[in-house]
């Protein structure tokens, strides 16, 4: 089983700050997913990446396959970024995902 | 809007009862996944269907079953419900394994 650890569990920051959320996993993978869960419960897929870096707006995701580590960065954070961010890794030939416990991010105006 | 539709959005039922949760995947997606999210367990994978066939099972209880129909919609059946089954149940779909996964809004199940 691929263990997935996220840090920090909770993060509170001021609007405009640069945010970093980390994810480590124990077994080699082909790709990693970053998800955002809104306060209402809905989940949005932010990134799926297998190497290097991806950028979408103010969000940047990086992955180091050798070190089994990924980071999610948010630049110029905004209160609407407040959500739970979850990393997930595939297993069993990409048939299923194992999820981290999530990072609860709160951005204060 | 992810394009994945789940019904019902909210459901309250009594212990011992049976419920069915329904999921319509995004147009063109062949894979359907079911996940359970409870306060103490976080997100847990339940089951994956691809084009009508079961492909992988997670920690799905024997009281739970699922199927994917020829039109690719899926149903998750939960029976002999217990208080501990109260959770948010997500359906997600993708073109196939190893691709971006799109989540529905979830079905909130409360067992009383």
mmCIF file with all atom_site columns, C-alpha atoms in Angstrom, chain A residues 11-91:
data_model
loop_
_atom_site.group_PDB
_atom_site.id
_atom_site.type_symbol
_atom_site.label_atom_id
_atom_site.label_alt_id
_atom_site.label_comp_id
_atom_site.label_asym_id
_atom_site.label_entity_id
_atom_site.label_seq_id
_atom_site.pdbx_PDB_ins_code
_atom_site.Cartn_x
_atom_site.Cartn_y
_atom_site.Cartn_z
_atom_site.occupancy
_atom_site.B_iso_or_equiv
_atom_site.pdbx_formal_charge
_atom_site.auth_seq_id
_atom_site.auth_comp_id
_atom_site.auth_asym_id
_atom_site.auth_atom_id
_atom_site.pdbx_PDB_model_num
ATOM 1  C CA . UNK A 1 11 ? -2.307  26.408 7.403   1.00 0.00 ? 11 UNK A CA 1
ATOM 2  C CA . UNK A 1 12 ? -3.511  29.935 8.050   1.00 0.00 ? 12 UNK A CA 1
ATOM 3  C CA . UNK A 1 13 ? -1.980  32.818 6.125   1.00 0.00 ? 13 UNK A CA 1
ATOM 4  C CA . UNK A 1 14 ? -2.619  36.431 5.249   1.00 0.00 ? 14 UNK A CA 1
ATOM 5  C CA . UNK A 1 15 ? -3.935  37.386 1.865   1.00 0.00 ? 15 UNK A CA 1
ATOM 6  C CA . UNK A 1 16 ? -1.104  37.796 -0.611  1.00 0.00 ? 16 UNK A CA 1
ATOM 7  C CA . UNK A 1 17 ? 1.247   35.308 1.002   1.00 0.00 ? 17 UNK A CA 1
ATOM 8  C CA . UNK A 1 18 ? 3.021   32.555 -0.928  1.00 0.00 ? 18 UNK A CA 1
ATOM 9  C CA . UNK A 1 19 ? 1.682   29.157 0.116   1.00 0.00 ? 19 UNK A CA 1
ATOM 10 C CA . UNK A 1 20 ? 3.409   25.772 -0.041  1.00 0.00 ? 20 UNK A CA 1
ATOM 11 C CA . UNK A 1 21 ? 1.767   22.430 0.691   1.00 0.00 ? 21 UNK A CA 1
ATOM 12 C CA . UNK A 1 22 ? 3.839   19.262 0.658   1.00 0.00 ? 22 UNK A CA 1
ATOM 13 C CA . UNK A 1 23 ? 3.059   15.662 -0.188  1.00 0.00 ? 23 UNK A CA 1
ATOM 14 C CA . UNK A 1 24 ? 5.263   12.609 0.251   1.00 0.00 ? 24 UNK A CA 1
ATOM 15 C CA . UNK A 1 25 ? 4.523   9.065  -0.773  1.00 0.00 ? 25 UNK A CA 1
ATOM 16 C CA . UNK A 1 26 ? 6.223   5.764  -0.126  1.00 0.00 ? 26 UNK A CA 1
ATOM 17 C CA . UNK A 1 27 ? 6.041   3.769  -3.358  1.00 0.00 ? 27 UNK A CA 1
ATOM 18 C CA . UNK A 1 28 ? 7.030   4.731  -6.880  1.00 0.00 ? 28 UNK A CA 1
ATOM 19 C CA . UNK A 1 29 ? 4.192   6.067  -8.997  1.00 0.00 ? 29 UNK A CA 1
ATOM 20 C CA . UNK A 1 30 ? 3.451   7.119  -12.556 1.00 0.00 ? 30 UNK A CA 1
ATOM 21 C CA . UNK A 1 31 ? 1.634   10.344 -11.654 1.00 0.00 ? 31 UNK A CA 1
ATOM 22 C CA . UNK A 1 32 ? 0.246   12.294 -8.736  1.00 0.00 ? 32 UNK A CA 1
ATOM 23 C CA . UNK A 1 33 ? -3.022  14.201 -8.382  1.00 0.00 ? 33 UNK A CA 1
ATOM 24 C CA . UNK A 1 34 ? -3.704  17.430 -6.534  1.00 0.00 ? 34 UNK A CA 1
ATOM 25 C CA . UNK A 1 35 ? -7.323  18.049 -5.593  1.00 0.00 ? 35 UNK A CA 1
ATOM 26 C CA . UNK A 1 36 ? -9.156  20.971 -4.024  1.00 0.00 ? 36 UNK A CA 1
ATOM 27 C CA . UNK A 1 37 ? -12.170 20.422 -1.811  1.00 0.00 ? 37 UNK A CA 1
ATOM 28 C CA . UNK A 1 38 ? -14.375 23.437 -1.277  1.00 0.00 ? 38 UNK A CA 1
ATOM 29 C CA . UNK A 1 39 ? -16.074 24.178 2.052   1.00 0.00 ? 39 UNK A CA 1
ATOM 30 C CA . UNK A 1 40 ? -19.349 22.952 0.532   1.00 0.00 ? 40 UNK A CA 1
ATOM 31 C CA . UNK A 1 41 ? -17.797 19.540 -0.108  1.00 0.00 ? 41 UNK A CA 1
ATOM 32 C CA . UNK A 1 42 ? -17.229 19.513 -3.869  1.00 0.00 ? 42 UNK A CA 1
ATOM 33 C CA . UNK A 1 43 ? -13.883 18.250 -5.169  1.00 0.00 ? 43 UNK A CA 1
ATOM 34 C CA . UNK A 1 44 ? -12.039 19.742 -8.116  1.00 0.00 ? 44 UNK A CA 1
ATOM 35 C CA . UNK A 1 45 ? -9.075  18.144 -9.810  1.00 0.00 ? 45 UNK A CA 1
ATOM 36 C CA . UNK A 1 46 ? -6.286  20.745 -9.975  1.00 0.00 ? 46 UNK A CA 1
ATOM 37 C CA . UNK A 1 47 ? -3.354  18.873 -11.463 1.00 0.00 ? 47 UNK A CA 1
ATOM 38 C CA . UNK A 1 48 ? -2.213  15.482 -12.556 1.00 0.00 ? 48 UNK A CA 1
ATOM 39 C CA . UNK A 1 49 ? 1.530   15.418 -13.056 1.00 0.00 ? 49 UNK A CA 1
ATOM 40 C CA . UNK A 1 50 ? 4.173   12.809 -13.628 1.00 0.00 ? 50 UNK A CA 1
ATOM 41 C CA . UNK A 1 51 ? 7.316   14.946 -13.776 1.00 0.00 ? 51 UNK A CA 1
ATOM 42 C CA . UNK A 1 52 ? 8.620   18.472 -13.440 1.00 0.00 ? 52 UNK A CA 1
ATOM 43 C CA . UNK A 1 53 ? 6.209   21.316 -12.972 1.00 0.00 ? 53 UNK A CA 1
ATOM 44 C CA . UNK A 1 54 ? 2.738   22.413 -14.050 1.00 0.00 ? 54 UNK A CA 1
ATOM 45 C CA . UNK A 1 55 ? 1.195   25.854 -13.712 1.00 0.00 ? 55 UNK A CA 1
ATOM 46 C CA . UNK A 1 56 ? -2.401  26.997 -13.856 1.00 0.00 ? 56 UNK A CA 1
ATOM 47 C CA . UNK A 1 57 ? -3.047  30.611 -12.979 1.00 0.00 ? 57 UNK A CA 1
ATOM 48 C CA . UNK A 1 58 ? -1.665  31.231 -9.507  1.00 0.00 ? 58 UNK A CA 1
ATOM 49 C CA . UNK A 1 59 ? -1.255  27.543 -8.778  1.00 0.00 ? 59 UNK A CA 1
ATOM 50 C CA . UNK A 1 60 ? 1.982   25.658 -9.394  1.00 0.00 ? 60 UNK A CA 1
ATOM 51 C CA . UNK A 1 61 ? 2.566   21.967 -8.788  1.00 0.00 ? 61 UNK A CA 1
ATOM 52 C CA . UNK A 1 62 ? 5.960   20.296 -8.785  1.00 0.00 ? 62 UNK A CA 1
ATOM 53 C CA . UNK A 1 63 ? 7.001   16.705 -8.419  1.00 0.00 ? 63 UNK A CA 1
ATOM 54 C CA . UNK A 1 64 ? 10.297  14.949 -7.787  1.00 0.00 ? 64 UNK A CA 1
ATOM 55 C CA . UNK A 1 65 ? 9.803   11.325 -8.697  1.00 0.00 ? 65 UNK A CA 1
ATOM 56 C CA . UNK A 1 66 ? 13.177  10.223 -7.310  1.00 0.00 ? 66 UNK A CA 1
ATOM 57 C CA . UNK A 1 67 ? 12.513  11.805 -3.922  1.00 0.00 ? 67 UNK A CA 1
ATOM 58 C CA . UNK A 1 68 ? 8.831   10.731 -3.948  1.00 0.00 ? 68 UNK A CA 1
ATOM 59 C CA . UNK A 1 69 ? 7.740   14.252 -3.117  1.00 0.00 ? 69 UNK A CA 1
ATOM 60 C CA . UNK A 1 70 ? 5.405   16.830 -4.577  1.00 0.00 ? 70 UNK A CA 1
ATOM 61 C CA . UNK A 1 71 ? 4.556   20.408 -3.658  1.00 0.00 ? 71 UNK A CA 1
ATOM 62 C CA . UNK A 1 72 ? 1.609   22.637 -4.417  1.00 0.00 ? 72 UNK A CA 1
ATOM 63 C CA . UNK A 1 73 ? 2.300   26.354 -4.398  1.00 0.00 ? 73 UNK A CA 1
ATOM 64 C CA . UNK A 1 74 ? -0.163  29.226 -4.447  1.00 0.00 ? 74 UNK A CA 1
ATOM 65 C CA . UNK A 1 75 ? 1.136   32.666 -5.330  1.00 0.00 ? 75 UNK A CA 1
ATOM 66 C CA . UNK A 1 76 ? -0.601  35.885 -4.221  1.00 0.00 ? 76 UNK A CA 1
ATOM 67 C CA . UNK A 1 77 ? -3.047  33.892 -2.084  1.00 0.00 ? 77 UNK A CA 1
ATOM 68 C CA . UNK A 1 78 ? -6.637  35.082 -1.828  1.00 0.00 ? 78 UNK A CA 1
ATOM 69 C CA . UNK A 1 79 ? -9.463  34.273 0.590   1.00 0.00 ? 79 UNK A CA 1
ATOM 70 C CA . UNK A 1 80 ? -11.212 32.304 -2.180  1.00 0.00 ? 80 UNK A CA 1
ATOM 71 C CA . UNK A 1 81 ? -8.253  29.886 -2.074  1.00 0.00 ? 81 UNK A CA 1
ATOM 72 C CA . UNK A 1 82 ? -9.455  28.760 1.352   1.00 0.00 ? 82 UNK A CA 1
ATOM 73 C CA . UNK A 1 83 ? -10.175 25.064 0.964   1.00 0.00 ? 83 UNK A CA 1
ATOM 74 C CA . UNK A 1 84 ? -8.785  21.631 1.746   1.00 0.00 ? 84 UNK A CA 1
ATOM 75 C CA . UNK A 1 85 ? -6.030  20.546 -0.629  1.00 0.00 ? 85 UNK A CA 1
ATOM 76 C CA . UNK A 1 86 ? -5.545  16.824 -1.080  1.00 0.00 ? 86 UNK A CA 1
ATOM 77 C CA . UNK A 1 87 ? -2.836  14.906 -2.877  1.00 0.00 ? 87 UNK A CA 1
ATOM 78 C CA . UNK A 1 88 ? -3.545  11.447 -4.201  1.00 0.00 ? 88 UNK A CA 1
ATOM 79 C CA . UNK A 1 89 ? -1.419  8.743  -5.752  1.00 0.00 ? 89 UNK A CA 1
ATOM 80 C CA . UNK A 1 90 ? -2.489  5.868  -7.966  1.00 0.00 ? 90 UNK A CA 1
ATOM 81 C CA . UNK A 1 91 ? -1.929  2.230  -7.187  1.00 0.00 ? 91 UNK A CA 1
#
